[in-house]
mmCIF file with all atom_site columns, C-alpha atoms in Angstrom:
data_model
loop_
_atom_site.group_PDB
_atom_site.id
_atom_site.type_symbol
_atom_site.label_atom_id
_atom_site.label_alt_id
_atom_site.label_comp_id
_atom_site.label_asym_id
_atom_site.label_entity_id
_atom_site.label_seq_id
_atom_site.pdbx_PDB_ins_code
_atom_site.Cartn_x
_atom_site.Cartn_y
_atom_site.Cartn_z
_atom_site.occupancy
_atom_site.B_iso_or_equiv
_atom_site.pdbx_formal_charge
_atom_site.auth_seq_id
_atom_site.auth_comp_id
_atom_site.auth_asym_id
_atom_site.auth_atom_id
_atom_site.pdbx_PDB_model_num
ATOM 1   C CA . MET V 1 1   ? 68.071  109.913 88.259  1.00 0.00 ? 1   MET V CA 1
ATOM 2   C CA . LEU V 1 2   ? 71.719  110.439 89.256  1.00 0.00 ? 2   LEU V CA 1
ATOM 3   C CA . SER V 1 3   ? 73.693  107.278 90.013  1.00 0.00 ? 3   SER V CA 1
ATOM 4   C CA . ILE V 1 4   ? 76.444  107.468 92.617  1.00 0.00 ? 4   ILE V CA 1
ATOM 5   C CA . PRO V 1 5   ? 79.216  104.928 91.975  1.00 0.00 ? 5   PRO V CA 1
ATOM 6   C CA . THR V 1 6   ? 79.997  102.605 94.854  1.00 0.00 ? 6   THR V CA 1
ATOM 7   C CA . SER V 1 7   ? 82.642  99.978  95.497  1.00 0.00 ? 7   SER V CA 1
ATOM 8   C CA . ASN V 1 8   ? 81.479  96.377  95.568  1.00 0.00 ? 8   ASN V CA 1
ATOM 9   C CA . GLU V 1 9   ? 84.779  94.839  96.621  1.00 0.00 ? 9   GLU V CA 1
ATOM 10  C CA . ILE V 1 10  ? 88.250  96.033  97.632  1.00 0.00 ? 10  ILE V CA 1
ATOM 11  C CA . THR V 1 11  ? 90.901  93.304  97.671  1.00 0.00 ? 11  THR V CA 1
ATOM 12  C CA . ILE V 1 12  ? 94.654  92.887  97.885  1.00 0.00 ? 12  ILE V CA 1
ATOM 13  C CA . GLU V 1 13  ? 96.009  90.205  95.558  1.00 0.00 ? 13  GLU V CA 1
ATOM 14  C CA . VAL V 1 14  ? 99.355  88.455  95.252  1.00 0.00 ? 14  VAL V CA 1
ATOM 15  C CA . ASP V 1 15  ? 99.884  86.385  92.081  1.00 0.00 ? 15  ASP V CA 1
ATOM 16  C CA . GLY V 1 16  ? 96.118  86.488  91.379  1.00 0.00 ? 16  GLY V CA 1
ATOM 17  C CA . ARG V 1 17  ? 95.216  85.150  94.851  1.00 0.00 ? 17  ARG V CA 1
ATOM 18  C CA . LYS V 1 18  ? 93.117  87.298  97.188  1.00 0.00 ? 18  LYS V CA 1
ATOM 19  C CA . ILE V 1 19  ? 94.963  87.623  100.471 1.00 0.00 ? 19  ILE V CA 1
ATOM 20  C CA . ALA V 1 20  ? 93.058  90.490  102.094 1.00 0.00 ? 20  ALA V CA 1
ATOM 21  C CA . VAL V 1 21  ? 89.908  92.577  101.873 1.00 0.00 ? 21  VAL V CA 1
ATOM 22  C CA . ALA V 1 22  ? 89.305  96.181  102.898 1.00 0.00 ? 22  ALA V CA 1
ATOM 23  C CA . GLN V 1 23  ? 86.187  97.998  104.013 1.00 0.00 ? 23  GLN V CA 1
ATOM 24  C CA . SER V 1 24  ? 87.057  101.365 102.467 1.00 0.00 ? 24  SER V CA 1
ATOM 25  C CA . TYR V 1 25  ? 89.734  103.171 100.509 1.00 0.00 ? 25  TYR V CA 1
ATOM 26  C CA . ARG V 1 26  ? 90.973  106.611 99.605  1.00 0.00 ? 26  ARG V CA 1
ATOM 27  C CA . ALA V 1 27  ? 92.987  107.047 96.409  1.00 0.00 ? 27  ALA V CA 1
ATOM 28  C CA . ARG V 1 28  ? 95.163  110.010 95.542  1.00 0.00 ? 28  ARG V CA 1
ATOM 29  C CA . THR V 1 29  ? 96.981  110.473 92.242  1.00 0.00 ? 29  THR V CA 1
ATOM 30  C CA . THR V 1 30  ? 99.447  113.306 91.839  1.00 0.00 ? 30  THR V CA 1
ATOM 31  C CA . ARG V 1 31  ? 101.675 114.440 89.011  1.00 0.00 ? 31  ARG V CA 1
ATOM 32  C CA . ASP V 1 32  ? 104.909 116.409 89.160  1.00 0.00 ? 32  ASP V CA 1
ATOM 33  C CA . SER V 1 33  ? 104.029 118.971 86.483  1.00 0.00 ? 33  SER V CA 1
ATOM 34  C CA . LYS V 1 34  ? 106.455 121.744 85.565  1.00 0.00 ? 34  LYS V CA 1
ATOM 35  C CA . TYR V 1 35  ? 106.260 125.177 83.961  1.00 0.00 ? 35  TYR V CA 1
ATOM 36  C CA . VAL V 1 36  ? 108.188 125.923 80.774  1.00 0.00 ? 36  VAL V CA 1
ATOM 37  C CA . GLU V 1 37  ? 109.706 129.375 81.126  1.00 0.00 ? 37  GLU V CA 1
ATOM 38  C CA . ALA V 1 38  ? 110.926 131.579 78.293  1.00 0.00 ? 38  ALA V CA 1
ATOM 39  C CA . PHE V 1 39  ? 113.610 134.204 78.834  1.00 0.00 ? 39  PHE V CA 1
ATOM 40  C CA . GLY V 1 40  ? 112.004 137.629 79.101  1.00 0.00 ? 40  GLY V CA 1
ATOM 41  C CA . SER V 1 41  ? 108.434 136.315 79.398  1.00 0.00 ? 41  SER V CA 1
ATOM 42  C CA . ALA V 1 42  ? 106.388 137.371 82.432  1.00 0.00 ? 42  ALA V CA 1
ATOM 43  C CA . GLU V 1 43  ? 104.338 134.150 82.355  1.00 0.00 ? 43  GLU V CA 1
ATOM 44  C CA . PRO V 1 44  ? 105.131 130.526 81.560  1.00 0.00 ? 44  PRO V CA 1
ATOM 45  C CA . VAL V 1 45  ? 104.801 129.633 77.880  1.00 0.00 ? 45  VAL V CA 1
ATOM 46  C CA . ALA V 1 46  ? 103.604 126.073 78.559  1.00 0.00 ? 46  ALA V CA 1
ATOM 47  C CA . THR V 1 47  ? 103.363 123.291 81.104  1.00 0.00 ? 47  THR V CA 1
ATOM 48  C CA . VAL V 1 48  ? 104.787 119.790 80.942  1.00 0.00 ? 48  VAL V CA 1
ATOM 49  C CA . GLY V 1 49  ? 103.260 116.789 82.690  1.00 0.00 ? 49  GLY V CA 1
ATOM 50  C CA . GLY V 1 50  ? 105.679 114.846 84.841  1.00 0.00 ? 50  GLY V CA 1
ATOM 51  C CA . ARG V 1 51  ? 105.841 111.671 86.842  1.00 0.00 ? 51  ARG V CA 1
ATOM 52  C CA . VAL V 1 52  ? 102.501 110.231 88.060  1.00 0.00 ? 52  VAL V CA 1
ATOM 53  C CA . LYS V 1 53  ? 102.268 108.903 91.629  1.00 0.00 ? 53  LYS V CA 1
ATOM 54  C CA . HIS V 1 54  ? 99.448  106.781 93.064  1.00 0.00 ? 54  HIS V CA 1
ATOM 55  C CA . GLN V 1 55  ? 98.832  106.500 96.806  1.00 0.00 ? 55  GLN V CA 1
ATOM 56  C CA . LEU V 1 56  ? 96.055  104.504 98.470  1.00 0.00 ? 56  LEU V CA 1
ATOM 57  C CA . GLU V 1 57  ? 94.861  104.440 102.041 1.00 0.00 ? 57  GLU V CA 1
ATOM 58  C CA . LEU V 1 58  ? 92.936  101.299 102.910 1.00 0.00 ? 58  LEU V CA 1
ATOM 59  C CA . SER V 1 59  ? 90.854  101.120 106.095 1.00 0.00 ? 59  SER V CA 1
ATOM 60  C CA . ARG V 1 60  ? 89.738  98.066  108.061 1.00 0.00 ? 60  ARG V CA 1
ATOM 61  C CA . VAL V 1 61  ? 91.918  95.643  106.130 1.00 0.00 ? 61  VAL V CA 1
ATOM 62  C CA . LEU V 1 62  ? 91.470  92.008  107.104 1.00 0.00 ? 62  LEU V CA 1
ATOM 63  C CA . ILE V 1 63  ? 93.701  89.129  106.029 1.00 0.00 ? 63  ILE V CA 1
ATOM 64  C CA . SER V 1 64  ? 91.338  86.734  104.193 1.00 0.00 ? 64  SER V CA 1
ATOM 65  C CA . ALA V 1 65  ? 92.732  83.510  105.617 1.00 0.00 ? 65  ALA V CA 1
ATOM 66  C CA . PRO V 1 66  ? 94.755  84.252  108.777 1.00 0.00 ? 66  PRO V CA 1
ATOM 67  C CA . GLY V 1 67  ? 95.857  80.598  109.031 1.00 0.00 ? 67  GLY V CA 1
ATOM 68  C CA . ASP V 1 68  ? 97.580  80.698  105.615 1.00 0.00 ? 68  ASP V CA 1
ATOM 69  C CA . GLY V 1 69  ? 100.685 82.291  107.114 1.00 0.00 ? 69  GLY V CA 1
ATOM 70  C CA . VAL V 1 70  ? 100.409 85.520  105.115 1.00 0.00 ? 70  VAL V CA 1
ATOM 71  C CA . ASP V 1 71  ? 102.830 88.069  106.546 1.00 0.00 ? 71  ASP V CA 1
ATOM 72  C CA . PHE V 1 72  ? 101.573 91.407  105.244 1.00 0.00 ? 72  PHE V CA 1
ATOM 73  C CA . HIS V 1 73  ? 104.834 93.066  106.277 1.00 0.00 ? 73  HIS V CA 1
ATOM 74  C CA . ALA V 1 74  ? 106.743 90.751  103.911 1.00 0.00 ? 74  ALA V CA 1
ATOM 75  C CA . ILE V 1 75  ? 104.655 91.085  100.741 1.00 0.00 ? 75  ILE V CA 1
ATOM 76  C CA . SER V 1 76  ? 105.916 93.140  97.829  1.00 0.00 ? 76  SER V CA 1
ATOM 77  C CA . GLY V 1 77  ? 104.763 93.827  94.274  1.00 0.00 ? 77  GLY V CA 1
ATOM 78  C CA . PHE V 1 78  ? 101.094 93.116  94.967  1.00 0.00 ? 78  PHE V CA 1
ATOM 79  C CA . ASN V 1 79  ? 97.883  94.465  93.387  1.00 0.00 ? 79  ASN V CA 1
ATOM 80  C CA . VAL V 1 80  ? 94.963  96.349  94.894  1.00 0.00 ? 80  VAL V CA 1
ATOM 81  C CA . VAL V 1 81  ? 91.718  95.650  93.013  1.00 0.00 ? 81  VAL V CA 1
ATOM 82  C CA . ILE V 1 82  ? 88.659  97.854  93.455  1.00 0.00 ? 82  ILE V CA 1
ATOM 83  C CA . VAL V 1 83  ? 85.501  96.445  91.876  1.00 0.00 ? 83  VAL V CA 1
ATOM 84  C CA . LYS V 1 84  ? 82.834  99.033  91.067  1.00 0.00 ? 84  LYS V CA 1
ATOM 85  C CA . PRO V 1 85  ? 79.420  98.395  89.470  1.00 0.00 ? 85  PRO V CA 1
ATOM 86  C CA . ASP V 1 86  ? 80.551  99.570  86.025  1.00 0.00 ? 86  ASP V CA 1
ATOM 87  C CA . ARG V 1 87  ? 84.304  98.909  86.041  1.00 0.00 ? 87  ARG V CA 1
ATOM 88  C CA . LYS V 1 88  ? 87.311  97.471  87.826  1.00 0.00 ? 88  LYS V CA 1
ATOM 89  C CA . VAL V 1 89  ? 90.300  99.577  88.912  1.00 0.00 ? 89  VAL V CA 1
ATOM 90  C CA . ILE V 1 90  ? 93.606  97.757  89.352  1.00 0.00 ? 90  ILE V CA 1
ATOM 91  C CA . TYR V 1 91  ? 96.592  99.327  91.074  1.00 0.00 ? 91  TYR V CA 1
ATOM 92  C CA . SER V 1 92  ? 99.663  97.218  90.334  1.00 0.00 ? 92  SER V CA 1
ATOM 93  C CA . GLY V 1 93  ? 103.279 97.160  91.414  1.00 0.00 ? 93  GLY V CA 1
ATOM 94  C CA . CYS V 1 94  ? 102.168 98.053  94.940  1.00 0.00 ? 94  CYS V CA 1
ATOM 95  C CA . GLU V 1 95  ? 104.340 98.423  98.011  1.00 0.00 ? 95  GLU V CA 1
ATOM 96  C CA . TRP V 1 96  ? 103.127 99.265  101.486 1.00 0.00 ? 96  TRP V CA 1
ATOM 97  C CA . ALA V 1 97  ? 104.383 102.537 102.943 1.00 0.00 ? 97  ALA V CA 1
ATOM 98  C CA . GLY V 1 98  ? 102.749 102.376 106.375 1.00 0.00 ? 98  GLY V CA 1
ATOM 99  C CA . ILE V 1 99  ? 100.761 99.941  108.481 1.00 0.00 ? 99  ILE V CA 1
ATOM 100 C CA . ASP V 1 100 ? 98.754  100.807 111.603 1.00 0.00 ? 100 ASP V CA 1
ATOM 101 C CA . GLU V 1 101 ? 97.765  97.533  113.212 1.00 0.00 ? 101 GLU V CA 1
ATOM 102 C CA . THR V 1 102 ? 95.304  96.522  115.919 1.00 0.00 ? 102 THR V CA 1
ATOM 103 C CA . ALA V 1 103 ? 94.480  92.968  116.914 1.00 0.00 ? 103 ALA V CA 1
ATOM 104 C CA . GLY V 1 104 ? 91.570  91.150  118.412 1.00 0.00 ? 104 GLY V CA 1
ATOM 105 C CA . LEU V 1 105 ? 91.468  87.608  119.714 1.00 0.00 ? 105 LEU V CA 1
ATOM 106 C CA . GLY V 1 106 ? 91.768  85.097  116.908 1.00 0.00 ? 106 GLY V CA 1
ATOM 107 C CA . SER V 1 107 ? 92.227  87.556  114.040 1.00 0.00 ? 107 SER V CA 1
ATOM 108 C CA . VAL V 1 108 ? 94.490  90.336  112.866 1.00 0.00 ? 108 VAL V CA 1
ATOM 109 C CA . VAL V 1 109 ? 92.820  93.528  111.696 1.00 0.00 ? 109 VAL V CA 1
ATOM 110 C CA . LEU V 1 110 ? 94.954  96.136  109.980 1.00 0.00 ? 110 LEU V CA 1
ATOM 111 C CA . GLU V 1 111 ? 93.114  99.357  110.677 1.00 0.00 ? 111 GLU V CA 1
ATOM 112 C CA . SER V 1 112 ? 94.961  101.466 108.127 1.00 0.00 ? 112 SER V CA 1
ATOM 113 C CA . VAL V 1 113 ? 97.423  100.620 105.375 1.00 0.00 ? 113 VAL V CA 1
ATOM 114 C CA . THR V 1 114 ? 99.105  103.224 103.183 1.00 0.00 ? 114 THR V CA 1
ATOM 115 C CA . ILE V 1 115 ? 100.145 101.865 99.798  1.00 0.00 ? 115 ILE V CA 1
ATOM 116 C CA . VAL V 1 116 ? 102.028 103.299 96.827  1.00 0.00 ? 116 VAL V CA 1
ATOM 117 C CA . ALA V 1 117 ? 101.411 101.880 93.348  1.00 0.00 ? 117 ALA V CA 1
ATOM 118 C CA . SER V 1 118 ? 103.417 102.140 90.162  1.00 0.00 ? 118 SER V CA 1
ATOM 119 C CA . LYS V 1 119 ? 100.469 101.742 87.747  1.00 0.00 ? 119 LYS V CA 1
ATOM 120 C CA . ARG V 1 120 ? 96.702  102.245 87.567  1.00 0.00 ? 120 ARG V CA 1
ATOM 121 C CA . LEU V 1 121 ? 94.447  100.492 85.057  1.00 0.00 ? 121 LEU V CA 1
ATOM 122 C CA . GLU V 1 122 ? 90.683  100.771 84.552  1.00 0.00 ? 122 GLU V CA 1
ATOM 123 C CA . ILE V 1 123 ? 88.762  97.926  82.913  1.00 0.00 ? 123 ILE V CA 1
ATOM 124 C CA . ALA V 1 124 ? 85.158  98.443  81.811  1.00 0.00 ? 124 ALA V CA 1
#
Protein backbone atom coordinates (compact mmCIF):
# COMPACT_ATOMS: atom_id res chain seq x y z
CA MET A 1 0.00 0.00 0.00
CA LEU A 2 1.30 3.46 -0.94
CA SER A 3 1.53 5.97 1.91
CA ILE A 4 0.97 9.64 1.11
CA PRO A 5 2.85 11.94 3.50
CA THR A 6 0.74 14.51 5.29
CA SER A 7 1.48 17.43 7.58
CA ASN A 8 0.46 17.05 11.21
CA GLU A 9 1.34 20.57 12.31
CA ILE A 10 2.58 23.79 10.72
CA THR A 11 3.82 26.40 13.20
CA ILE A 12 5.73 29.65 13.30
CA GLU A 13 8.18 29.88 16.20
CA VAL A 14 10.18 32.72 17.72
CA ASP A 15 12.90 31.71 20.21
CA GLY A 16 11.35 28.21 20.50
CA ARG A 17 7.88 29.59 21.35
CA LYS A 18 4.96 28.84 19.03
CA ILE A 19 3.34 32.12 18.06
CA ALA A 20 1.18 31.03 15.13
CA VAL A 21 -0.25 28.01 13.35
CA ALA A 22 -1.12 27.55 9.68
CA GLN A 23 -3.65 25.33 7.95
CA SER A 24 -1.60 24.69 4.81
CA TYR A 25 1.67 25.54 3.13
CA ARG A 26 3.41 25.54 -0.21
CA ALA A 27 7.21 25.37 -0.30
CA ARG A 28 9.41 26.23 -3.24
CA THR A 29 13.18 25.83 -3.33
CA THR A 30 15.15 27.21 -6.24
CA ARG A 31 18.83 27.31 -7.09
CA ASP A 32 20.71 29.75 -9.29
CA SER A 33 22.62 27.17 -11.34
CA LYS A 34 24.98 28.24 -14.11
CA TYR A 35 26.48 26.68 -17.23
CA VAL A 36 30.25 26.39 -17.61
CA GLU A 37 31.12 27.32 -21.18
CA ALA A 38 34.32 26.42 -23.01
CA PHE A 39 35.62 28.53 -25.88
CA GLY A 40 34.78 26.85 -29.17
CA SER A 41 32.40 24.29 -27.66
CA ALA A 42 28.85 24.13 -29.01
CA GLU A 43 27.47 22.88 -25.67
CA PRO A 44 28.27 23.63 -22.04
CA VAL A 45 31.02 21.46 -20.57
CA ALA A 46 29.48 21.38 -17.08
CA THR A 47 27.02 23.01 -14.71
CA VAL A 48 27.66 24.61 -11.34
CA GLY A 49 25.10 24.76 -8.54
CA GLY A 50 24.55 28.23 -7.14
CA ARG A 51 22.73 29.94 -4.33
CA VAL A 52 19.72 28.08 -2.85
CA LYS A 53 16.55 30.06 -2.08
CA HIS A 54 13.59 28.86 0.00
CA GLN A 55 10.15 30.46 -0.26
CA LEU A 56 7.04 29.40 1.66
CA GLU A 57 3.43 30.40 1.26
CA LEU A 58 1.36 29.77 4.37
CA SER A 59 -2.44 29.85 4.21
CA ARG A 60 -4.95 30.47 6.99
CA VAL A 61 -2.34 31.55 9.52
CA LEU A 62 -3.70 32.27 12.98
CA ILE A 63 -1.80 33.93 15.82
CA SER A 64 -1.84 31.33 18.64
CA ALA A 65 -2.49 33.74 21.49
CA PRO A 66 -3.87 37.04 20.12
CA GLY A 67 -3.76 38.63 23.60
CA ASP A 68 0.02 38.14 23.90
CA GLY A 69 0.69 41.28 21.86
CA VAL A 70 2.45 39.46 19.01
CA ASP A 71 2.87 41.86 16.10
CA PHE A 72 3.50 39.61 13.11
CA HIS A 73 4.65 42.61 11.07
CA ALA A 74 7.47 43.22 13.57
CA ILE A 75 8.91 39.70 13.89
CA SER A 76 12.19 38.82 12.22
CA GLY A 77 14.51 35.81 12.18
CA PHE A 78 11.80 33.29 13.05
CA ASN A 79 11.39 29.58 12.20
CA VAL A 80 8.66 27.74 10.33
CA VAL A 81 8.30 24.14 11.55
CA ILE A 82 6.39 21.55 9.54
CA VAL A 83 5.77 18.30 11.41
CA LYS A 84 5.14 15.28 9.18
CA PRO A 85 4.46 11.69 10.31
CA ASP A 86 8.02 10.54 9.60
CA ARG A 87 10.08 13.73 9.97
CA LYS A 88 10.20 17.39 10.89
CA VAL A 89 11.19 20.13 8.42
CA ILE A 90 12.55 23.36 9.90
CA TYR A 91 12.96 26.52 7.86
CA SER A 92 15.13 28.95 9.83
CA GLY A 93 16.29 32.52 9.45
CA CYS A 94 12.85 33.42 8.11
CA GLU A 95 11.60 36.85 7.10
CA TRP A 96 8.13 37.64 5.83
CA ALA A 97 7.93 38.99 2.29
CA GLY A 98 4.18 39.57 2.04
CA ILE A 99 1.12 39.47 4.26
CA ASP A 100 -2.50 39.42 3.07
CA GLU A 101 -4.66 39.98 6.12
CA THR A 102 -8.36 39.61 6.89
CA ALA A 103 -9.95 40.01 10.30
CA GLY A 104 -12.98 38.72 12.07
CA LEU A 105 -14.41 39.88 15.37
CA GLY A 106 -12.15 38.95 18.25
CA SER A 107 -9.33 37.38 16.24
CA VAL A 108 -6.85 38.17 13.51
CA VAL A 109 -6.56 35.68 10.67
CA LEU A 110 -3.73 36.10 8.21
CA GLU A 111 -5.07 34.49 5.07
CA SER A 112 -1.75 34.29 3.25
CA VAL A 113 1.83 34.91 4.32
CA THR A 114 4.80 34.69 1.97
CA ILE A 115 8.05 33.88 3.75
CA VAL A 116 11.67 33.57 2.66
CA ALA A 117 14.05 31.35 4.64
CA SER A 118 17.82 31.20 4.72
CA LYS A 119 18.09 27.51 5.71
CA ARG A 120 16.15 24.24 5.52
CA LEU A 121 16.78 21.27 7.81
CA GLU A 122 15.08 17.86 7.89
CA ILE A 123 15.09 15.80 11.09
CA ALA A 124 13.99 12.16 11.02
